[in-house]
Short mmCIF file of C-alpha atoms and ligand atoms in Angstrom, two decimals:
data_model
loop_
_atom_site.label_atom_id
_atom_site.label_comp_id
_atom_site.label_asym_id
_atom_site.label_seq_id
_atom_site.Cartn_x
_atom_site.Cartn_y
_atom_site.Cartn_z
CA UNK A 1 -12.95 -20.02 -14.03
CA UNK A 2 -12.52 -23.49 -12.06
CA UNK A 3 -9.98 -24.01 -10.22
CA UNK A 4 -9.01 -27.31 -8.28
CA UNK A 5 -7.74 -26.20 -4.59
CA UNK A 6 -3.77 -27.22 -5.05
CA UNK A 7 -4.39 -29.57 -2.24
CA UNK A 8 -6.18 -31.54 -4.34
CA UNK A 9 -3.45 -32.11 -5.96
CA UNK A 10 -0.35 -31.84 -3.98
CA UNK A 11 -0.65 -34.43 -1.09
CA UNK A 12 0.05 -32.75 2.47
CA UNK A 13 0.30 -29.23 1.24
CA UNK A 14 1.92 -26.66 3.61
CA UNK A 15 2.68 -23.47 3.24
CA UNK A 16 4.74 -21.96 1.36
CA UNK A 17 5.06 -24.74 -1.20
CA UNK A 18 8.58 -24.47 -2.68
CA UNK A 19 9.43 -25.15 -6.09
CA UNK A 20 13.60 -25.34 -6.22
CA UNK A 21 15.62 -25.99 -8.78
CA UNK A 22 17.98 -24.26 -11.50
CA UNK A 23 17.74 -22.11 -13.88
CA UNK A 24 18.62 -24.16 -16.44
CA UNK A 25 19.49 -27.76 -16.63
CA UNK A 26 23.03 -28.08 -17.62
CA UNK A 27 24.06 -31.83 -16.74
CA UNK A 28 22.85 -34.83 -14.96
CA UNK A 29 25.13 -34.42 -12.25
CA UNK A 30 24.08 -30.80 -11.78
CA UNK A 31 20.65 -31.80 -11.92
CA UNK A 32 21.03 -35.03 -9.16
CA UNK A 33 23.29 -33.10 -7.00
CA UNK A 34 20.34 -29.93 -6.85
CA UNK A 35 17.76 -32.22 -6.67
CA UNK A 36 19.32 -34.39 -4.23
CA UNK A 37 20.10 -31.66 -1.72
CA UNK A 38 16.95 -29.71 -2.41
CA UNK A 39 14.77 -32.91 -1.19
CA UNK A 40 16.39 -32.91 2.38
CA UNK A 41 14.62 -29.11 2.98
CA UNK A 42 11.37 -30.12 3.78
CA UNK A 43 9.31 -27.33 2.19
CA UNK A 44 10.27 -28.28 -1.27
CA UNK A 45 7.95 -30.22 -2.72
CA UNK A 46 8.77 -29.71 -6.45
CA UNK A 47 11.69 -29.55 -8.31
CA UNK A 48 12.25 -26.84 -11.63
CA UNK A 49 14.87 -26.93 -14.23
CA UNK A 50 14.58 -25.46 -17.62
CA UNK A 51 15.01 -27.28 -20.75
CA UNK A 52 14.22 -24.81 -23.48
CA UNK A 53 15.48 -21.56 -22.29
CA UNK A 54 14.10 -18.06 -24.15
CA UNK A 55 17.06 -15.73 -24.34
CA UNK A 56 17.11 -12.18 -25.14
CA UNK A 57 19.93 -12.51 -27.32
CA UNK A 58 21.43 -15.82 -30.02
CA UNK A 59 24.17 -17.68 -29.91
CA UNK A 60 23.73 -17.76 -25.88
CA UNK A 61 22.68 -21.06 -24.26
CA UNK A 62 19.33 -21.88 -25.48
CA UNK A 63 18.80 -25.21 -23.10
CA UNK A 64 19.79 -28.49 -23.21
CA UNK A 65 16.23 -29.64 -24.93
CA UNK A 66 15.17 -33.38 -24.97
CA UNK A 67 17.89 -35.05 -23.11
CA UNK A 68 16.98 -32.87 -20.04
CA UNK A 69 13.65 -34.15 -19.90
CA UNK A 70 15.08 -37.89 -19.35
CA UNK A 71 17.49 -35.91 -16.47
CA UNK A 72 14.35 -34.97 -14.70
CA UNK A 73 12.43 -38.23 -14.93
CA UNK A 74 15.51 -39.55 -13.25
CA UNK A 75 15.04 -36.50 -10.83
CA UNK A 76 11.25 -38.12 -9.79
CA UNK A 77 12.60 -41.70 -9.50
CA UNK A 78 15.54 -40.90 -7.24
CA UNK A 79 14.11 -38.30 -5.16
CA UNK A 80 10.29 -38.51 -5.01
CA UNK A 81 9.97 -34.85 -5.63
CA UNK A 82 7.12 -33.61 -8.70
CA UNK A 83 9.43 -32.08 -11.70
CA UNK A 84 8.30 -28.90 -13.62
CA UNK A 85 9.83 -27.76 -16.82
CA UNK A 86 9.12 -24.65 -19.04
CA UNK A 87 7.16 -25.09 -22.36
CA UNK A 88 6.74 -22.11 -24.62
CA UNK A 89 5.06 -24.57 -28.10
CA UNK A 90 2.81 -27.51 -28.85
CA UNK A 91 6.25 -29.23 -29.51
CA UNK A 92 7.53 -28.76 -25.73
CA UNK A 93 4.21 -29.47 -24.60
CA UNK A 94 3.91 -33.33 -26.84
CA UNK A 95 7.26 -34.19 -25.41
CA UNK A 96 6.90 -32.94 -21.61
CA UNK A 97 3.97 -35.52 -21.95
CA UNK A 98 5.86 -38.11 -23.39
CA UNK A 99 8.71 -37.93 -20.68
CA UNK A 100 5.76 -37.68 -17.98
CA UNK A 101 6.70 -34.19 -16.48
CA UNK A 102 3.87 -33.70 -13.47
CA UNK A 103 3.87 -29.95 -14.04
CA UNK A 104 4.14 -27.28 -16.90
CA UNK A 105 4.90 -23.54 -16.52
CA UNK A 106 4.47 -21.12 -19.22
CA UNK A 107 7.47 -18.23 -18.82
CA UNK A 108 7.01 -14.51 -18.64
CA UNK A 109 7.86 -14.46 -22.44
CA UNK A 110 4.97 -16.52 -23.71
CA UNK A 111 2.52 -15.09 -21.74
CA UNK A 112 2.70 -12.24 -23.67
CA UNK A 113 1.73 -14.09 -26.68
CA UNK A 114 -2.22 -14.66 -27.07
CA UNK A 115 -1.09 -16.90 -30.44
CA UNK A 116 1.63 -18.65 -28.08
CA UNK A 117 -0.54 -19.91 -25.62
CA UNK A 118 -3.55 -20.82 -27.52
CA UNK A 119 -1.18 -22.87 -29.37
CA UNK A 120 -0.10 -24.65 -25.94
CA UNK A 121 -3.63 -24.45 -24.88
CA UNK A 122 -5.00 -26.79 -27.94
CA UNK A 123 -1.68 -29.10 -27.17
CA UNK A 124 -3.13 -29.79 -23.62
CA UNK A 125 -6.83 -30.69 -24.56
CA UNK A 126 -7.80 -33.98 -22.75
CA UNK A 127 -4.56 -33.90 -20.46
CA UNK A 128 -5.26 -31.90 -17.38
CA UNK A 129 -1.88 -31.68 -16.49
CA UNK A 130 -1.11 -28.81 -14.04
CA UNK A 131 0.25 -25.45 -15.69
CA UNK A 132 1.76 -22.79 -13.49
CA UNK A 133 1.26 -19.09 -15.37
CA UNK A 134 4.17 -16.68 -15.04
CA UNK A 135 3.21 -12.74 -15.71
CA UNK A 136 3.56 -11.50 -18.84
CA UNK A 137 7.01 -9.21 -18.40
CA UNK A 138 4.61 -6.06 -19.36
CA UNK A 139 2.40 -5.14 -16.43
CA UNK A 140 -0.97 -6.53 -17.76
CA UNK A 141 -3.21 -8.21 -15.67
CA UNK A 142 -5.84 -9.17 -18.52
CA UNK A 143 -3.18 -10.28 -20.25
CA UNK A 144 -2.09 -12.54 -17.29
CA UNK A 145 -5.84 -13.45 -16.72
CA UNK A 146 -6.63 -13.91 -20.54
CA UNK A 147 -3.95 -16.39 -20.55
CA UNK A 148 -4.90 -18.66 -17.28
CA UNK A 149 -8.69 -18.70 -18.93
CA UNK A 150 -7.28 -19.95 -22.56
CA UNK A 151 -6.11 -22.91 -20.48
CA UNK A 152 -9.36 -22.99 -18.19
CA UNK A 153 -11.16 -23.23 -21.53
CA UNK A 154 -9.20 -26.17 -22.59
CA UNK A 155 -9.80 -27.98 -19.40
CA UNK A 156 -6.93 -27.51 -17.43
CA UNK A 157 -8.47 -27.11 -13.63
CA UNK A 158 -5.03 -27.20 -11.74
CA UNK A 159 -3.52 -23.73 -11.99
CA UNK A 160 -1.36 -22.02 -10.39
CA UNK A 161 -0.06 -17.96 -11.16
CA UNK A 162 3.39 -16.97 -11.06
CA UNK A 163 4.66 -13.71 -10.28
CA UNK A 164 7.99 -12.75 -11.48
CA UNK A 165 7.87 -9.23 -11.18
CA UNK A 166 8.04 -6.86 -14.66
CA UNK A 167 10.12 -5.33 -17.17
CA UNK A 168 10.31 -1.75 -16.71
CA UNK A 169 12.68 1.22 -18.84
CA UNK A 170 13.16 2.86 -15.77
CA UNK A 171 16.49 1.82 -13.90
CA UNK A 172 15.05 0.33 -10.21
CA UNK A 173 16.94 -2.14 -7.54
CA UNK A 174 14.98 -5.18 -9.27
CA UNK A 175 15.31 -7.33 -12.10
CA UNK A 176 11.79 -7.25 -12.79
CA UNK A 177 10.03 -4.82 -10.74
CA UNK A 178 7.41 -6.55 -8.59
CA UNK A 179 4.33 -4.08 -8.42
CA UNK A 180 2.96 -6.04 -5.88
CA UNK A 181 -0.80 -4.49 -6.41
CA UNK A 182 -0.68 -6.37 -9.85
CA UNK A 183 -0.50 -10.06 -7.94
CA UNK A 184 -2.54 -8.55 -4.91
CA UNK A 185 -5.44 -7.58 -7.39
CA UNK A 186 -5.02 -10.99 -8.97
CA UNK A 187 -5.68 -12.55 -5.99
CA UNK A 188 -8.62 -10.03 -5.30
CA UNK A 189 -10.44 -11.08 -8.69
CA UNK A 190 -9.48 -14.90 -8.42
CA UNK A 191 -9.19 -15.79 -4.99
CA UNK A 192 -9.49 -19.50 -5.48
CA UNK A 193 -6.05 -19.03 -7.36
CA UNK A 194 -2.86 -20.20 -6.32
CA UNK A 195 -0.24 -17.61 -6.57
CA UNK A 196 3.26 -18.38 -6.33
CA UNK A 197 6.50 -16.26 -6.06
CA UNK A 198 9.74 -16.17 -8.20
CA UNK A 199 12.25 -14.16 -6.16
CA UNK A 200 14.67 -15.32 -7.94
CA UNK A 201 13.48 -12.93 -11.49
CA UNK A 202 12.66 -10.23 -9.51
CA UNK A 203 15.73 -9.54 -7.75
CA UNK A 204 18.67 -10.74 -9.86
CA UNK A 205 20.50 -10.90 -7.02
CA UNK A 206 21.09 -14.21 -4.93
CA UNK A 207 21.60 -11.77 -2.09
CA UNK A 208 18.23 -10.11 -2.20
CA UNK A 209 16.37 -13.09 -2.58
CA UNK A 210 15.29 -13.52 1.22
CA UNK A 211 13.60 -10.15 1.32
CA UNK A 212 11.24 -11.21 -1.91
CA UNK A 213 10.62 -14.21 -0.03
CA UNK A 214 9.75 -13.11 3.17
CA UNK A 215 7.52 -10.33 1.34
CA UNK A 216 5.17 -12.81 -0.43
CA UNK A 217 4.65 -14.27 2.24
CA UNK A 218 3.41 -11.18 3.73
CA UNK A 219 1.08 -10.63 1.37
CA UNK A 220 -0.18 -13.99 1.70
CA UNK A 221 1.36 -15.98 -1.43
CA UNK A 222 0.88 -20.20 -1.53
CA UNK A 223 4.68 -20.34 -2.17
CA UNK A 224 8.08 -19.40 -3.81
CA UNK A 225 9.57 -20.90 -6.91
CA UNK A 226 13.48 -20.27 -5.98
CA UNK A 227 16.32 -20.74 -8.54
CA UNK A 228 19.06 -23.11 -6.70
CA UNK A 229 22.51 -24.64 -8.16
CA UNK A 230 25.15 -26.19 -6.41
CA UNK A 231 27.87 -23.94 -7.63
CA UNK A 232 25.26 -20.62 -8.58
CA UNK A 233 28.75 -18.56 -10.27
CA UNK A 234 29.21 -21.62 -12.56
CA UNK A 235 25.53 -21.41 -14.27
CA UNK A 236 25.15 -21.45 -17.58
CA UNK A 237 22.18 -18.90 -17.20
CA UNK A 238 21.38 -16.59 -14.78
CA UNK A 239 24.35 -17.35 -12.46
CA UNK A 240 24.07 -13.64 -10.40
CA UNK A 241 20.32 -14.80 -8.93
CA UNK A 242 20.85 -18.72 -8.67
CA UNK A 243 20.89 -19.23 -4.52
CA UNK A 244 22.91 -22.70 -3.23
CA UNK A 245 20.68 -25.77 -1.71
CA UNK A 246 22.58 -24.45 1.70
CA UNK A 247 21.21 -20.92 1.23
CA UNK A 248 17.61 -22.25 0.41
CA UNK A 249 17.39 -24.28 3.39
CA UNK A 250 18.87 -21.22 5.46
CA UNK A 251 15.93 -18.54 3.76
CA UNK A 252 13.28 -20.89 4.19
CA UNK A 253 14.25 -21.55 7.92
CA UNK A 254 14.21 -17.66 8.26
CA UNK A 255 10.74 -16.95 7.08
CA UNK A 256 7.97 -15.18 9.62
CA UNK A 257 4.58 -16.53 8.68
CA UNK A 258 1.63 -14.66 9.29
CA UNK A 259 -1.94 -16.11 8.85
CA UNK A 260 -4.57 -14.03 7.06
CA UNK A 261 -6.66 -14.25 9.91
CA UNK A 262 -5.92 -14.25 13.46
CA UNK A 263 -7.50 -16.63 16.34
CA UNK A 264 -6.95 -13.67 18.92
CA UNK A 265 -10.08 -11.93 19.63
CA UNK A 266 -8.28 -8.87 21.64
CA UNK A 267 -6.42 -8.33 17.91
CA UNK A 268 -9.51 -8.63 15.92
CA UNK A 269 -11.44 -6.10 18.21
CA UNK A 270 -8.65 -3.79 17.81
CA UNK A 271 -8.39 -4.14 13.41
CA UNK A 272 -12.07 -3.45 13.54
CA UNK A 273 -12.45 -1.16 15.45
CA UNK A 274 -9.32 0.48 13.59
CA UNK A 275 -10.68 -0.28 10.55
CA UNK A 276 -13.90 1.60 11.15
CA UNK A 277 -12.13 4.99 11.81
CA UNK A 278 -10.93 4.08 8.09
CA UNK A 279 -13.85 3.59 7.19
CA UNK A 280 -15.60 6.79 8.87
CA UNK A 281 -12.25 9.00 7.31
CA UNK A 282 -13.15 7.87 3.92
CA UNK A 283 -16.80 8.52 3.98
CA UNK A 284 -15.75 12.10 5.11
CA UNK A 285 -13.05 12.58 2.32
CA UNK A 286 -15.53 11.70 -0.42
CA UNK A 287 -18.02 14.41 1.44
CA UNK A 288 -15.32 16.45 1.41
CA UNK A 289 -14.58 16.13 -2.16
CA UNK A 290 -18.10 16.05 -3.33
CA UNK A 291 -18.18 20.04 -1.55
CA UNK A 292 -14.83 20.67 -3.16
CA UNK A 293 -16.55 19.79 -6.45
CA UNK A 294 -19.73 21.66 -5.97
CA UNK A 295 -17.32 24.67 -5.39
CA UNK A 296 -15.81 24.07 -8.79
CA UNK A 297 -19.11 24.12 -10.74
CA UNK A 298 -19.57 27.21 -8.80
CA UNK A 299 -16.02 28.58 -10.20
CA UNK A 300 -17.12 26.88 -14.01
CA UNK A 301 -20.24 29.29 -13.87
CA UNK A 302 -18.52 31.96 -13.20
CA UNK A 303 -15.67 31.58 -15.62
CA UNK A 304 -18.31 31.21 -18.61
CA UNK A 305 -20.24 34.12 -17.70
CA UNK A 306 -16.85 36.26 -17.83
CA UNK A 307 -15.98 34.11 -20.98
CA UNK A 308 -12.19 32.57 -19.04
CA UNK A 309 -10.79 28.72 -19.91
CA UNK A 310 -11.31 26.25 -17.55
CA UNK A 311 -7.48 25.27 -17.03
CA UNK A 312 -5.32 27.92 -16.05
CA UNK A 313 -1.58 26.36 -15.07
CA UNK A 314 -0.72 29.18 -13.05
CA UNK A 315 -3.04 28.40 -10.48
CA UNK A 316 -3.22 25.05 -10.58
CA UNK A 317 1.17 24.62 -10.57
CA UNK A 318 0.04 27.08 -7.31
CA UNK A 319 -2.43 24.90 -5.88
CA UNK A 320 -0.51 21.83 -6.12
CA UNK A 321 2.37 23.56 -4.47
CA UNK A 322 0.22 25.20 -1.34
CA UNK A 323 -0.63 21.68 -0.34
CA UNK A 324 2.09 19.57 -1.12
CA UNK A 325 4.00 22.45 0.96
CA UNK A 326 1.46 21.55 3.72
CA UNK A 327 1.42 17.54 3.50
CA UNK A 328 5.05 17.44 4.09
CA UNK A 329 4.75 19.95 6.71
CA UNK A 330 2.15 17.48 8.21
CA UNK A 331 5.07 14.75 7.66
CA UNK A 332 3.62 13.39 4.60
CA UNK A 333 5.22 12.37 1.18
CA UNK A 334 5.16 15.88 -1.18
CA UNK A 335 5.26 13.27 -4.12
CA UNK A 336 2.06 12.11 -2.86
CA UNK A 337 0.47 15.03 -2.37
CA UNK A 338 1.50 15.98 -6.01
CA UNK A 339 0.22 12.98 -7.63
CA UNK A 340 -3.11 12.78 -5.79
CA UNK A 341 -3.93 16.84 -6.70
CA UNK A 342 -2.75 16.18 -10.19
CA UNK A 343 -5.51 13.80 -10.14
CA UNK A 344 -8.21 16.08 -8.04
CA UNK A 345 -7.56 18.79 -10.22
CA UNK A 346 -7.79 16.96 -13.54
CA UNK A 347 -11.59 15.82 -12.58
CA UNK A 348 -11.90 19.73 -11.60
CA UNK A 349 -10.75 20.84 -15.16
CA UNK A 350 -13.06 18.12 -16.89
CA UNK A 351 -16.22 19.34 -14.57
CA UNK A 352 -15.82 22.87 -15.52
CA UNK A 353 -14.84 21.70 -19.91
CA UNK A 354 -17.96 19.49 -19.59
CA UNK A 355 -20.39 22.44 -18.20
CA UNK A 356 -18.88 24.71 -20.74
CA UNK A 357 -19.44 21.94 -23.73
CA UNK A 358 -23.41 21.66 -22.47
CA UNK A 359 -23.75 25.26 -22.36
CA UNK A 360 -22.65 25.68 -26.08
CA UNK A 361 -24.59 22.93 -27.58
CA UNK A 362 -27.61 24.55 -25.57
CA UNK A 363 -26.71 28.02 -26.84
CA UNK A 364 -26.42 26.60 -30.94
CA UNK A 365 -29.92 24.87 -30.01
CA UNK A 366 -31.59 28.03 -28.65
CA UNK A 367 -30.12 30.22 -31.76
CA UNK A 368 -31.33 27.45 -34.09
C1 LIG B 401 12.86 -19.14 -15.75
O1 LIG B 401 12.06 -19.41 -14.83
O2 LIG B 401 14.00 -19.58 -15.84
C2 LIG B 401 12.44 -18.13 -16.74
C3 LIG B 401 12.92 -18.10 -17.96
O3 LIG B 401 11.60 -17.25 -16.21
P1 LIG B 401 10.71 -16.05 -16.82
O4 LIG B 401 9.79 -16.66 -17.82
O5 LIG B 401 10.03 -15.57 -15.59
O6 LIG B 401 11.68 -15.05 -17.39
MN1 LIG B 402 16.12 -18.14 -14.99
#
């Protein structure tokens, strides 16, 4: 996939870049008064409102549409800031265009949609405009990657990932829950991609907002795409997660940035030479395991010659217990222990099924 370094694009970049804004754009005033405030913090380099809002239920506000694109060309003449707005059809995307928006996002929603974004996709042929990808809200990297390279294939080189945590059934502290390996592999498998955070989706919660943010950047995201409004309880749409301009400038002041790599040898020697014990452990835990598993075939030889199944719970519900008992006795997680010898055993079970599957189809050839 090509990707244009942001850089490129974005004139004296610095990290993070900060994309600030509302939720939704309501009025003018509520959009100059945002804006307005939001340019004095000097990270913020780009300024978000929604238009077209996708709610999970009618008859709630469903975005101001057209006039709020004029609101945010007013936005770039007063304040100088780039202006981003959501587009989720080839309609949004023709009149984005027309009003000169500088950036598009595509929301958690659309992403989903393979039909959805193809549809945007074909709209944007012959534009290269920039188009920020949220995640889809189900935790689906190809999904997330199939839709970035629908765009790439249209020409769009300037993209940028957005992660906004996911939707989960099970009840957690989050919004969205943020399964940070899902971003983290992202990055692995596209490192040339820009990733950006939404703290704002994930938590919910105006209140949490500075921990998401201070997270990403730990993990090394580009930036943070944080909801703002002047009076965040008034909002028309997600009022519990909107933070103030006053609170923005206060979060981004409080941010620790690390660098990916350090310029002090004396801490380089020492994650090396840490590392390599890592290293050494593994090799010996796959040696380890590789004995564990000859032992097994040993066990699967046995049980066919006495004619016994391959699984038997008691001993394995044992098993599991004798060394969770001893991880947590060693000060480690039980859970952990659980879920990796649910796993260990599993491969044990399938070892000993697949020896006694060979065996038979030998034994039906040699009676043939
Ligand atoms: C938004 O950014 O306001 C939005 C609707 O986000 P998402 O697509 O992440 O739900
Ligand atoms: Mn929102």
């Amino acid at each position: 996939m090509k990707i244009k370094p942001i850089s490129k694009w974005i004139p004296n970049l610095k990290r993070p870049l900060v994309i600030a804004g509302p939720c939704s754009a309501e009025t003018r005033e509520q959009m100059m008064a945002t804006a307005k405030a939001v340019v004095e913090l000097e990270d913020v380099r780009i300024f978000r409102a929604g238009i077209w809002k996708p709610r999970t239920r009618p008859n709630s506000f469903e975005g101001v549409g057209e006039k709020g694109l004029q609101w945010l060309k007013e936005v770039k003449e007063e304040t100088g800031l780039l202006v981003t707005t959501e587009v989720a059809n080839a309609g949004h995307v023709e009149l984005a265009l027309k009003h000169d928006i500088d950036i598009l996002w595509i929301g958690a929603r659309t992403t989903v949609n393979p039909f959805s974004v193809q549809e945007i996709a074909d709209a944007l042929k012959g534009t290269n405009i920039p188009v920020m990808v949220k995640n889809p809200i189900n935790a689906d990297l190809a999904l997330w990657i199939g839709a970035l390279e629908r765009l790439s294939l249209a020409g769009i080189d300037k993209l940028v990932a957005i992660h906004r945590g996911f939707s989960t059934a099970e009840k957690t502290d989050y919004r969205n829950i943020p399964l940070w390996r899902i971003p983290i592999e992202l990055k692995r498998r596209l490192p040339e991609l820009p990733i950006i955070c939404d703290p704002s989706h994930i938590t919910g919660d105006r209140n949490r907002v500075n921990l998401v943010c201070q997270k990403a950047m730990d993990v090394d995201m580009d930036g943070l795409m944080v909801e703002t409004h002047p009076q965040p309880d008034e909002a028309w749409s997600d009022a519990a997660q909107q933070v103030t301009p006053t609170m923005l400038g206060e979060i981004l002041k409080s941010l620790k940035l690390k660098t990916e790599f350090s310029h002090d040898r004396s801490f380089d020697q020492e994650l090396n030479d840490l590392r390599s014990q890592i290293d050494r452990i593994d090799s010996e835990l796959m040696e380890n395991l590789h004995m564990r598993f000859n032992i097994v075939e040993r066990i699967g030889d046995l049980k066919m010659k006495n004619n016994v199944t391959a699984l038997q719970v008691h001993r394995m519900d044992e098993m599991i217990k004798k060394v969770s008992d001893l991880a947590k006795s060693m000060g480690l997680r039980g859970q952990f222990a659980h879920e990796l010898y649910h796993v260990i055993h599993e491969e044990s079970v399938k070892i000993q099924t697949e020896m006694m599957r060979s065996f038979l189809k030998k034994d039906t050839k040699d009676s043939e």
